[in-house]
Amino acid sequence: VFLQLVPLGASGSDGEPRRAILATALIAQAGIMAADLNTIAPLITMAFLLTYGLLNLATFYESITNNPSYRPQFRFCNWYTSLAGAIGCAFVMLLIDWRWAVVASGLVGGLHFYLTRADVNADWGDLNSGLLFERTRRNLLKLEDSLYHPKNWRPFVLALSGSGHSRPHLVVFGTWLARETGVLALGQVIPGGFDDNSERLAAQERILHSKITERRLAAFPAVVVASDYTAGVQALVQCQGLGRLRPNVVLMGCPLSADRMQIFGGLLRNLEGLGRSVVVLRQTDDPQGEDVAPVGTVDVWWRGRANGELMVLLAHLMLSHPAWRGRKLRLLRVVQSESGIDEVELHLQGLLRSARIAGSTKVVVSQNAPDAIQSTSRDAAFVYLGLATPQEGEDEIFLSRLEGLVGELPRVAFVKSAGGMKLES
């Protein structure tokens, strides 16, 4: 059977395993030519014991994972008899000859290593998927009943990246934030009715999944069909995830036109009502990939704890990514008078110290905050700024304020925090 799994199996147009039969005959002849049954008896015994032991181990895993497709007709089949059978086979192998036991186990391990990487056309299921599903189910139930603490906050980032090609900077930035410690979902909204786009929905999910696999991203695809973009984003935010494991940070691009700003402003107000933090990425240069980070510092402009705690935490998570190794964090603040420099400097240093985050601090004296931010951070690799939700009817004015605040800075992340984390935790 093992020989039929490897390329020796399929030979001939009629599907007969001629090469496997020939290899089996050669192995049998080698045993006959040895002229001593005791020479090959240990290996034959080990092969049978391994077969029985692995069969018992497989039924043990099927039993404990409650696989619906596992329906044995043997009356006394249960997980502890299966486990006892597997342990018994391993024990007997060691009693007979531990050297042959190691050799036989090594051969089976090598065969398993090969088959997991070979393109074998088989119609049986994967035992590991059932085991992972059962572990995930139990852990989700435990997470649902556990007491939440801000110390355990982790980013579950829903990046509104579209197909991935239209907003590649969101994919790269989301990977920087969530790859090491959190979860990343790439969201796409297909406008229109479901009856007209059901096939497109399935196709886009496959395309997005293939791109995630191709680029080796630690991410999940999330595609919905909705009558308009705003309704689609609301559906993604509310329905994505399971139980407590749901998106807590929505990552979106910054609009660069007045007509898009009206949709953007409505989304910000809706997301605030849903209790989700928002990160708006304004990036004017093309991303070079998640493995290439720009040179410079990561500047966080502090204006208070409302958004500041999340900004510092996200900057710290980004700097934890291997692509950002060697970059430094700067915590900055603008003051209008030199008399408050020492007090503000001590406050910023205390924030980093209590948060146990490495970084430097700087206080900038200026009567014009936009000019101070643009001049101080002109050589920064990334800039974090706080974001306020615009009032209804003030979307265009809000956009002009954002543009005036950042000027020509190439990479800026605006952060609107919904809370849920504590910087000193």
Short mmCIF file of C-alpha atoms in Angstrom, two decimals:
data_model
loop_
_atom_site.label_atom_id
_atom_site.label_comp_id
_atom_site.label_asym_id
_atom_site.label_seq_id
_atom_site.Cartn_x
_atom_site.Cartn_y
_atom_site.Cartn_z
CA VAL A 1 0.00 0.00 0.00
CA PHE A 2 2.79 2.43 0.88
CA LEU A 3 4.47 1.75 -2.47
CA GLN A 4 1.29 2.73 -4.27
CA LEU A 5 1.28 6.13 -2.55
CA VAL A 6 4.62 7.16 -3.99
CA PRO A 7 5.36 7.60 -7.72
CA LEU A 8 5.96 3.82 -7.93
CA GLY A 9 2.20 3.36 -7.83
CA ALA A 10 0.77 4.87 -10.98
CA SER A 11 2.11 3.16 -14.10
CA GLY A 12 0.21 2.00 -17.15
CA SER A 13 -2.92 3.31 -18.81
CA ASP A 14 -5.09 0.78 -16.98
CA GLY A 15 -4.05 2.07 -13.57
CA GLU A 16 -2.32 -1.14 -12.47
CA PRO A 17 0.65 -0.45 -10.11
CA ARG A 18 3.22 -2.33 -12.18
CA ARG A 19 6.23 -0.51 -10.76
CA ALA A 20 4.98 -1.10 -7.22
CA ILE A 21 4.53 -4.82 -7.94
CA LEU A 22 8.04 -5.01 -9.36
CA ALA A 23 9.51 -3.23 -6.34
CA THR A 24 7.61 -5.57 -4.00
CA ALA A 25 8.95 -8.58 -5.89
CA LEU A 26 12.51 -7.31 -5.59
CA ILE A 27 12.12 -6.78 -1.85
CA ALA A 28 10.68 -10.29 -1.46
CA GLN A 29 13.50 -11.80 -3.47
CA ALA A 30 16.04 -10.01 -1.30
CA GLY A 31 14.49 -11.65 1.76
CA ILE A 32 14.54 -15.07 0.11
CA MET A 33 18.18 -14.70 -0.96
CA ALA A 34 19.11 -13.94 2.64
CA ALA A 35 18.25 -17.61 3.36
CA ASP A 36 17.62 -16.84 7.00
CA LEU A 37 14.13 -15.98 8.24
CA ASN A 38 15.52 -14.59 11.50
CA THR A 39 17.30 -11.89 9.50
CA ILE A 40 14.14 -10.28 8.20
CA ALA A 41 11.66 -11.42 10.85
CA PRO A 42 12.29 -8.42 13.16
CA LEU A 43 11.70 -5.97 10.31
CA ILE A 44 8.50 -7.75 9.23
CA THR A 45 7.28 -7.79 12.85
CA MET A 46 8.05 -4.08 13.20
CA ALA A 47 6.10 -3.33 10.02
CA PHE A 48 3.01 -5.09 11.36
CA LEU A 49 3.29 -3.51 14.79
CA LEU A 50 3.73 -0.07 13.24
CA THR A 51 0.67 -0.63 11.07
CA TYR A 52 -1.47 -1.67 14.04
CA GLY A 53 -0.05 1.07 16.25
CA LEU A 54 -0.65 3.84 13.71
CA LEU A 55 -4.15 2.53 13.06
CA ASN A 56 -4.91 2.69 16.79
CA LEU A 57 -3.38 6.16 16.99
CA ALA A 58 -5.53 7.36 14.09
CA THR A 59 -8.72 6.03 15.68
CA PHE A 60 -7.69 7.66 18.97
CA TYR A 61 -7.42 11.09 17.32
CA GLU A 62 -10.67 10.59 15.42
CA SER A 63 -12.41 9.76 18.70
CA ILE A 64 -11.12 12.70 20.74
CA THR A 65 -11.81 15.21 17.96
CA ASN A 66 -15.42 14.00 17.58
CA ASN A 67 -15.13 13.80 13.82
CA PRO A 68 -18.67 13.35 12.40
CA SER A 69 -17.30 11.14 9.60
CA TYR A 70 -15.80 8.70 12.11
CA ARG A 71 -18.58 6.16 12.62
CA PRO A 72 -17.05 2.81 13.69
CA GLN A 73 -19.35 -0.22 13.82
CA PHE A 74 -17.20 -2.07 16.34
CA ARG A 75 -19.14 -1.95 19.59
CA PHE A 76 -16.21 -1.55 21.97
CA CYS A 77 -14.32 1.08 20.00
CA ASN A 78 -13.47 4.15 22.09
CA TRP A 79 -10.56 6.47 22.60
CA TYR A 80 -8.95 4.76 25.59
CA THR A 81 -8.84 1.31 23.96
CA SER A 82 -7.32 2.91 20.86
CA LEU A 83 -4.71 4.74 22.93
CA ALA A 84 -3.91 1.58 24.87
CA GLY A 85 -3.45 -0.31 21.61
CA ALA A 86 -1.05 2.31 20.22
CA ILE A 87 1.03 2.41 23.42
CA GLY A 88 1.05 -1.40 23.57
CA CYS A 89 2.38 -1.72 20.03
CA ALA A 90 5.17 0.77 20.73
CA PHE A 91 6.10 -1.05 23.95
CA VAL A 92 6.24 -4.45 22.26
CA MET A 93 8.42 -3.04 19.46
CA LEU A 94 10.95 -1.86 22.03
CA LEU A 95 10.84 -5.20 23.84
CA ILE A 96 11.54 -7.19 20.67
CA ASP A 97 14.47 -5.12 19.40
CA TRP A 98 14.86 -1.43 20.08
CA ARG A 99 17.31 -1.00 17.20
CA TRP A 100 14.90 -2.38 14.60
CA ALA A 101 12.13 -0.31 16.24
CA VAL A 102 14.14 2.88 15.69
CA VAL A 103 14.94 1.90 12.08
CA ALA A 104 11.32 1.06 11.24
CA SER A 105 10.02 4.24 12.88
CA GLY A 106 12.60 6.27 10.97
CA LEU A 107 11.52 4.73 7.66
CA VAL A 108 7.86 5.49 8.36
CA GLY A 109 8.77 9.01 9.45
CA GLY A 110 10.72 9.55 6.23
CA LEU A 111 7.80 8.23 4.19
CA HIS A 112 5.41 10.59 6.02
CA PHE A 113 7.77 13.51 5.41
CA TYR A 114 7.83 12.72 1.71
CA LEU A 115 4.08 12.22 1.34
CA THR A 116 3.26 15.51 3.09
CA ARG A 117 5.28 17.33 0.43
CA ALA A 118 4.35 15.21 -2.59
CA ASP A 119 1.33 15.91 -4.74
CA VAL A 120 -0.50 12.69 -3.95
CA ASN A 121 -3.92 12.27 -5.49
CA ALA A 122 -5.83 10.72 -2.58
CA ASP A 123 -9.45 10.87 -1.46
CA TRP A 124 -8.96 10.50 2.29
CA GLY A 125 -9.18 13.38 4.72
CA ASP A 126 -6.49 15.01 6.81
CA LEU A 127 -6.47 13.98 10.45
CA ASN A 128 -4.63 17.15 11.46
CA SER A 129 -7.47 19.38 10.25
CA GLY A 130 -9.91 17.61 12.56
CA LEU A 131 -7.54 17.94 15.49
CA LEU A 132 -6.95 21.64 14.78
CA PHE A 133 -10.69 22.25 14.48
CA GLU A 134 -11.38 20.65 17.86
CA ARG A 135 -8.59 22.62 19.55
CA THR A 136 -9.82 25.84 17.97
CA ARG A 137 -13.41 25.17 19.04
CA ARG A 138 -12.40 24.52 22.64
CA ASN A 139 -10.11 27.55 22.80
CA LEU A 140 -12.81 29.83 21.37
CA LEU A 141 -15.26 28.60 24.01
CA LYS A 142 -12.69 29.23 26.74
CA LEU A 143 -11.99 32.69 25.34
CA GLU A 144 -15.70 33.47 25.35
CA ASP A 145 -15.99 32.71 29.07
CA SER A 146 -12.68 34.22 30.18
CA LEU A 147 -12.49 37.58 31.92
CA TYR A 148 -11.12 40.20 29.54
CA HIS A 149 -8.26 42.38 30.73
CA PRO A 150 -6.61 45.27 28.82
CA LYS A 151 -3.28 43.47 29.31
CA ASN A 152 -4.49 40.78 26.89
CA TRP A 153 -5.45 43.20 24.11
CA ARG A 154 -4.21 42.09 20.70
CA PRO A 155 -4.85 43.66 17.30
CA PHE A 156 -7.43 41.97 15.09
CA VAL A 157 -7.01 44.17 12.04
CA LEU A 158 -9.65 44.29 9.31
CA ALA A 159 -7.88 45.93 6.37
CA LEU A 160 -10.22 47.25 3.68
CA SER A 161 -7.70 46.32 1.02
CA GLY A 162 -10.08 45.40 -1.80
CA SER A 163 -8.56 42.79 -4.08
CA GLY A 164 -5.10 43.58 -2.71
CA HIS A 165 -3.81 45.17 -5.92
CA SER A 166 -5.80 48.38 -5.54
CA ARG A 167 -4.52 49.14 -2.02
CA PRO A 168 -1.26 47.21 -1.54
CA HIS A 169 -0.07 49.67 1.10
CA LEU A 170 -2.90 48.58 3.40
CA VAL A 171 -1.87 44.93 3.04
CA VAL A 172 1.74 45.71 3.87
CA PHE A 173 0.89 47.98 6.80
CA GLY A 174 -1.64 45.49 8.20
CA THR A 175 1.01 42.78 8.06
CA TRP A 176 3.43 44.98 10.00
CA LEU A 177 0.85 45.50 12.73
CA ALA A 178 -0.61 42.02 13.13
CA ARG A 179 1.80 39.40 11.82
CA GLU A 180 3.74 38.87 15.04
CA THR A 181 1.01 39.22 17.67
CA GLY A 182 -2.46 39.55 16.15
CA VAL A 183 -4.84 38.59 13.37
CA LEU A 184 -5.18 40.21 9.94
CA ALA A 185 -8.22 39.96 7.67
CA LEU A 186 -8.20 41.42 4.16
CA GLY A 187 -11.67 42.80 3.42
CA GLN A 188 -13.27 43.38 0.04
CA VAL A 189 -16.74 44.73 -0.75
CA ILE A 190 -18.41 43.75 -4.04
CA PRO A 191 -21.16 46.30 -4.83
CA GLY A 192 -24.49 45.06 -6.16
CA GLY A 193 -27.03 42.37 -5.49
CA PHE A 194 -26.17 38.89 -4.32
CA ASP A 195 -28.03 37.10 -7.13
CA ASP A 196 -25.88 38.85 -9.73
CA ASN A 197 -22.59 38.46 -7.86
CA SER A 198 -22.74 35.08 -6.10
CA GLU A 199 -20.26 33.51 -8.54
CA ARG A 200 -18.03 36.58 -8.36
CA LEU A 201 -18.04 36.35 -4.57
CA ALA A 202 -16.70 32.79 -4.64
CA ALA A 203 -14.17 33.70 -7.32
CA GLN A 204 -12.86 36.72 -5.40
CA GLU A 205 -12.51 34.67 -2.23
CA ARG A 206 -10.39 32.14 -4.12
CA ILE A 207 -8.29 34.89 -5.71
CA LEU A 208 -7.72 36.64 -2.40
CA HIS A 209 -6.84 33.35 -0.71
CA SER A 210 -4.37 32.48 -3.48
CA LYS A 211 -2.69 35.89 -3.13
CA ILE A 212 -2.39 35.40 0.62
CA THR A 213 -0.82 31.98 0.05
CA GLU A 214 1.45 33.25 -2.73
CA ARG A 215 2.80 36.12 -0.64
CA ARG A 216 2.90 33.94 2.51
CA LEU A 217 0.81 36.37 4.49
CA ALA A 218 -0.59 35.50 7.91
CA ALA A 219 -4.06 36.70 6.91
CA PHE A 220 -7.61 35.62 6.16
CA PRO A 221 -9.83 36.66 3.24
CA ALA A 222 -13.12 38.44 3.98
CA VAL A 223 -15.40 39.21 1.01
CA VAL A 224 -19.03 40.37 1.07
CA VAL A 225 -21.62 41.48 -1.48
CA ALA A 226 -23.54 44.61 -0.51
CA SER A 227 -25.76 47.21 -2.12
CA ASP A 228 -23.17 49.92 -1.46
CA TYR A 229 -19.70 50.27 0.00
CA THR A 230 -20.79 51.64 3.38
CA ALA A 231 -23.25 48.79 3.97
CA GLY A 232 -20.57 46.28 2.95
CA VAL A 233 -18.04 47.66 5.42
CA GLN A 234 -20.64 47.60 8.19
CA ALA A 235 -21.41 43.97 7.38
CA LEU A 236 -17.73 43.04 7.44
CA VAL A 237 -17.12 44.76 10.77
CA GLN A 238 -20.19 43.27 12.45
CA CYS A 239 -20.03 39.72 11.06
CA GLN A 240 -16.32 39.02 10.67
CA GLY A 241 -14.87 36.87 13.44
CA LEU A 242 -16.44 34.55 15.98
CA GLY A 243 -17.50 35.35 19.53
CA ARG A 244 -14.98 37.61 21.22
CA LEU A 245 -12.49 37.01 18.43
CA ARG A 246 -13.63 39.80 16.14
CA PRO A 247 -12.00 42.83 14.50
CA ASN A 248 -11.12 45.60 16.93
CA VAL A 249 -9.11 47.75 14.48
CA VAL A 250 -10.38 48.77 11.04
CA LEU A 251 -7.64 49.81 8.64
CA MET A 252 -8.62 51.95 5.66
CA GLY A 253 -7.06 54.29 3.15
CA CYS A 254 -7.31 58.06 3.34
CA PRO A 255 -9.56 59.74 0.76
CA LEU A 256 -7.88 62.29 -1.47
CA SER A 257 -11.02 63.82 -2.98
CA ALA A 258 -14.11 65.61 -1.64
CA ASP A 259 -16.65 63.13 -3.07
CA ARG A 260 -14.92 60.17 -1.43
CA MET A 261 -14.66 62.12 1.82
CA GLN A 262 -18.45 62.06 2.24
CA ILE A 263 -18.44 58.25 2.23
CA PHE A 264 -15.35 58.22 4.43
CA GLY A 265 -16.86 60.55 7.03
CA GLY A 266 -20.00 58.41 7.26
CA LEU A 267 -17.87 55.30 7.76
CA LEU A 268 -15.91 56.94 10.58
CA ARG A 269 -19.12 57.86 12.38
CA ASN A 270 -20.56 54.35 11.91
CA LEU A 271 -17.39 52.66 13.13
CA GLU A 272 -17.33 54.89 16.20
CA GLY A 273 -20.88 53.77 16.94
CA LEU A 274 -19.82 50.13 16.56
CA GLY A 275 -17.02 50.62 19.07
CA ARG A 276 -14.14 49.86 16.70
CA SER A 277 -10.79 51.59 16.58
CA VAL A 278 -9.87 53.07 13.22
CA VAL A 279 -6.50 53.52 11.54
CA VAL A 280 -6.49 55.67 8.40
CA LEU A 281 -3.35 55.26 6.33
CA ARG A 282 -2.30 58.14 4.10
CA GLN A 283 0.61 56.98 1.97
CA THR A 284 1.74 58.75 -1.17
CA ASP A 285 4.66 56.50 -2.15
CA ASP A 286 4.42 52.90 -3.36
CA PRO A 287 5.09 50.19 -0.73
CA GLN A 288 8.13 48.04 -1.45
CA GLY A 289 6.78 44.98 0.35
CA GLU A 290 6.48 43.82 3.92
CA ASP A 291 10.14 42.80 4.05
CA VAL A 292 11.36 46.29 3.17
CA ALA A 293 10.69 49.09 5.63
CA PRO A 294 11.59 52.73 4.97
CA VAL A 295 14.59 54.22 6.71
CA GLY A 296 14.05 56.63 9.58
CA THR A 297 12.34 56.94 12.93
CA VAL A 298 8.74 56.13 13.82
CA ASP A 299 7.26 59.36 15.18
CA VAL A 300 4.23 59.35 17.48
CA TRP A 301 2.74 62.80 18.11
CA TRP A 302 1.14 62.75 21.54
CA ARG A 303 -1.91 64.86 22.34
CA GLY A 304 -3.39 62.84 25.20
CA ARG A 305 -4.41 59.34 26.16
CA ALA A 306 -7.63 59.28 24.12
CA ASN A 307 -5.78 58.18 20.98
CA GLY A 308 -2.19 58.28 22.23
CA GLU A 309 -2.17 54.93 23.99
CA LEU A 310 -3.22 53.04 20.86
CA MET A 311 -0.78 55.04 18.70
CA VAL A 312 2.19 54.14 20.91
CA LEU A 313 1.12 50.50 21.10
CA LEU A 314 0.69 50.19 17.32
CA ALA A 315 4.06 51.83 16.73
CA HIS A 316 5.64 49.39 19.17
CA LEU A 317 3.98 46.42 17.43
CA MET A 318 5.18 47.64 14.05
CA LEU A 319 8.73 47.99 15.32
CA SER A 320 8.53 44.40 16.59
CA HIS A 321 8.26 43.19 12.99
CA PRO A 322 11.59 41.91 11.59
CA ALA A 323 11.42 44.40 8.70
CA TRP A 324 11.64 47.29 11.19
CA ARG A 325 14.58 45.96 13.17
CA GLY A 326 16.97 48.77 14.08
CA ARG A 327 14.43 51.60 13.73
CA LYS A 328 13.67 53.81 16.73
CA LEU A 329 10.48 55.21 18.21
CA ARG A 330 10.15 58.89 19.03
CA LEU A 331 7.38 60.24 21.24
CA LEU A 332 6.83 63.92 20.43
CA ARG A 333 4.56 66.75 21.49
CA VAL A 334 3.99 70.35 20.40
CA VAL A 335 3.79 73.05 23.08
CA GLN A 336 3.25 76.75 22.57
CA SER A 337 5.52 78.00 25.35
CA GLU A 338 9.04 77.12 26.44
CA SER A 339 7.97 77.26 30.08
CA GLY A 340 6.29 73.84 29.80
CA ILE A 341 9.13 71.98 28.08
CA ASP A 342 10.62 70.34 31.18
CA GLU A 343 7.27 69.23 32.56
CA VAL A 344 6.08 67.77 29.25
CA GLU A 345 9.46 66.08 28.68
CA LEU A 346 9.25 64.33 32.05
CA HIS A 347 5.68 63.31 31.32
CA LEU A 348 6.59 61.74 27.98
CA GLN A 349 9.56 59.92 29.46
CA GLY A 350 7.36 58.60 32.25
CA LEU A 351 4.85 57.30 29.72
CA LEU A 352 7.49 55.25 27.91
CA ARG A 353 9.01 54.07 31.16
CA SER A 354 5.71 52.89 32.63
CA ALA A 355 4.80 51.24 29.32
CA ARG A 356 8.21 49.48 29.19
CA ILE A 357 8.71 50.62 25.59
CA ALA A 358 12.08 51.78 24.34
CA GLY A 359 12.17 55.15 22.65
CA SER A 360 13.21 58.77 22.83
CA THR A 361 11.18 61.87 23.53
CA LYS A 362 11.15 65.38 22.12
CA VAL A 363 9.15 68.51 22.85
CA VAL A 364 8.75 71.02 20.03
CA VAL A 365 7.90 74.65 20.76
CA SER A 366 5.76 76.19 18.03
CA GLN A 367 2.68 78.30 17.56
CA ASN A 368 1.86 76.39 14.36
CA ALA A 369 1.36 72.67 15.00
CA PRO A 370 1.19 71.58 11.31
CA ASP A 371 4.48 73.30 10.50
CA ALA A 372 6.13 71.79 13.57
CA ILE A 373 4.94 68.27 12.68
CA GLN A 374 5.99 68.52 9.04
CA SER A 375 9.42 69.99 9.74
CA THR A 376 10.26 67.67 12.65
CA SER A 377 9.07 64.47 10.97
CA ARG A 378 10.14 65.18 7.39
CA ASP A 379 12.78 62.42 7.57
CA ALA A 380 10.70 59.97 9.60
CA ALA A 381 9.89 56.54 8.22
CA PHE A 382 6.38 56.67 9.64
CA VAL A 383 4.25 59.19 11.51
CA TYR A 384 1.33 58.50 13.85
CA LEU A 385 -1.25 61.21 14.51
CA GLY A 386 -4.53 61.25 16.41
CA LEU A 387 -7.84 61.41 14.57
CA ALA A 388 -11.17 62.94 15.56
CA THR A 389 -14.48 61.83 14.03
CA PRO A 390 -15.88 64.59 11.78
CA GLN A 391 -19.32 65.94 12.48
CA GLU A 392 -21.98 65.36 9.86
CA GLY A 393 -21.84 68.07 7.21
CA GLU A 394 -18.18 68.96 7.92
CA ASP A 395 -16.55 66.21 5.86
CA GLU A 396 -14.92 68.48 3.25
CA ILE A 397 -13.58 70.84 5.92
CA PHE A 398 -12.24 67.83 7.79
CA LEU A 399 -10.37 66.60 4.70
CA SER A 400 -8.74 69.98 4.17
CA ARG A 401 -7.61 69.98 7.81
CA LEU A 402 -6.01 66.57 7.40
CA GLU A 403 -4.19 67.63 4.25
CA GLY A 404 -2.99 70.83 5.89
CA LEU A 405 -1.78 68.90 8.94
CA VAL A 406 0.44 66.40 7.13
CA GLY A 407 1.49 68.36 4.05
CA GLU A 408 4.06 66.39 2.04
CA LEU A 409 4.74 63.69 4.63
CA PRO A 410 4.71 60.43 2.63
CA ARG A 411 3.54 57.94 5.29
CA VAL A 412 1.07 58.96 7.99
CA ALA A 413 -1.29 56.80 10.07
CA PHE A 414 -4.25 58.61 11.68
CA VAL A 415 -5.54 56.72 14.72
CA LYS A 416 -8.98 56.91 16.34
CA SER A 417 -9.05 54.70 19.42
CA ALA A 418 -12.13 53.00 20.80
CA GLY A 419 -10.26 52.01 23.99
CA GLY A 420 -9.93 48.49 25.32
CA MET A 421 -6.18 48.63 25.96
CA LYS A 422 -3.99 50.19 28.63
CA LEU A 423 -0.49 51.35 27.80
CA GLU A 424 0.94 50.44 31.23
CA SER A 425 -0.46 46.88 31.17
#
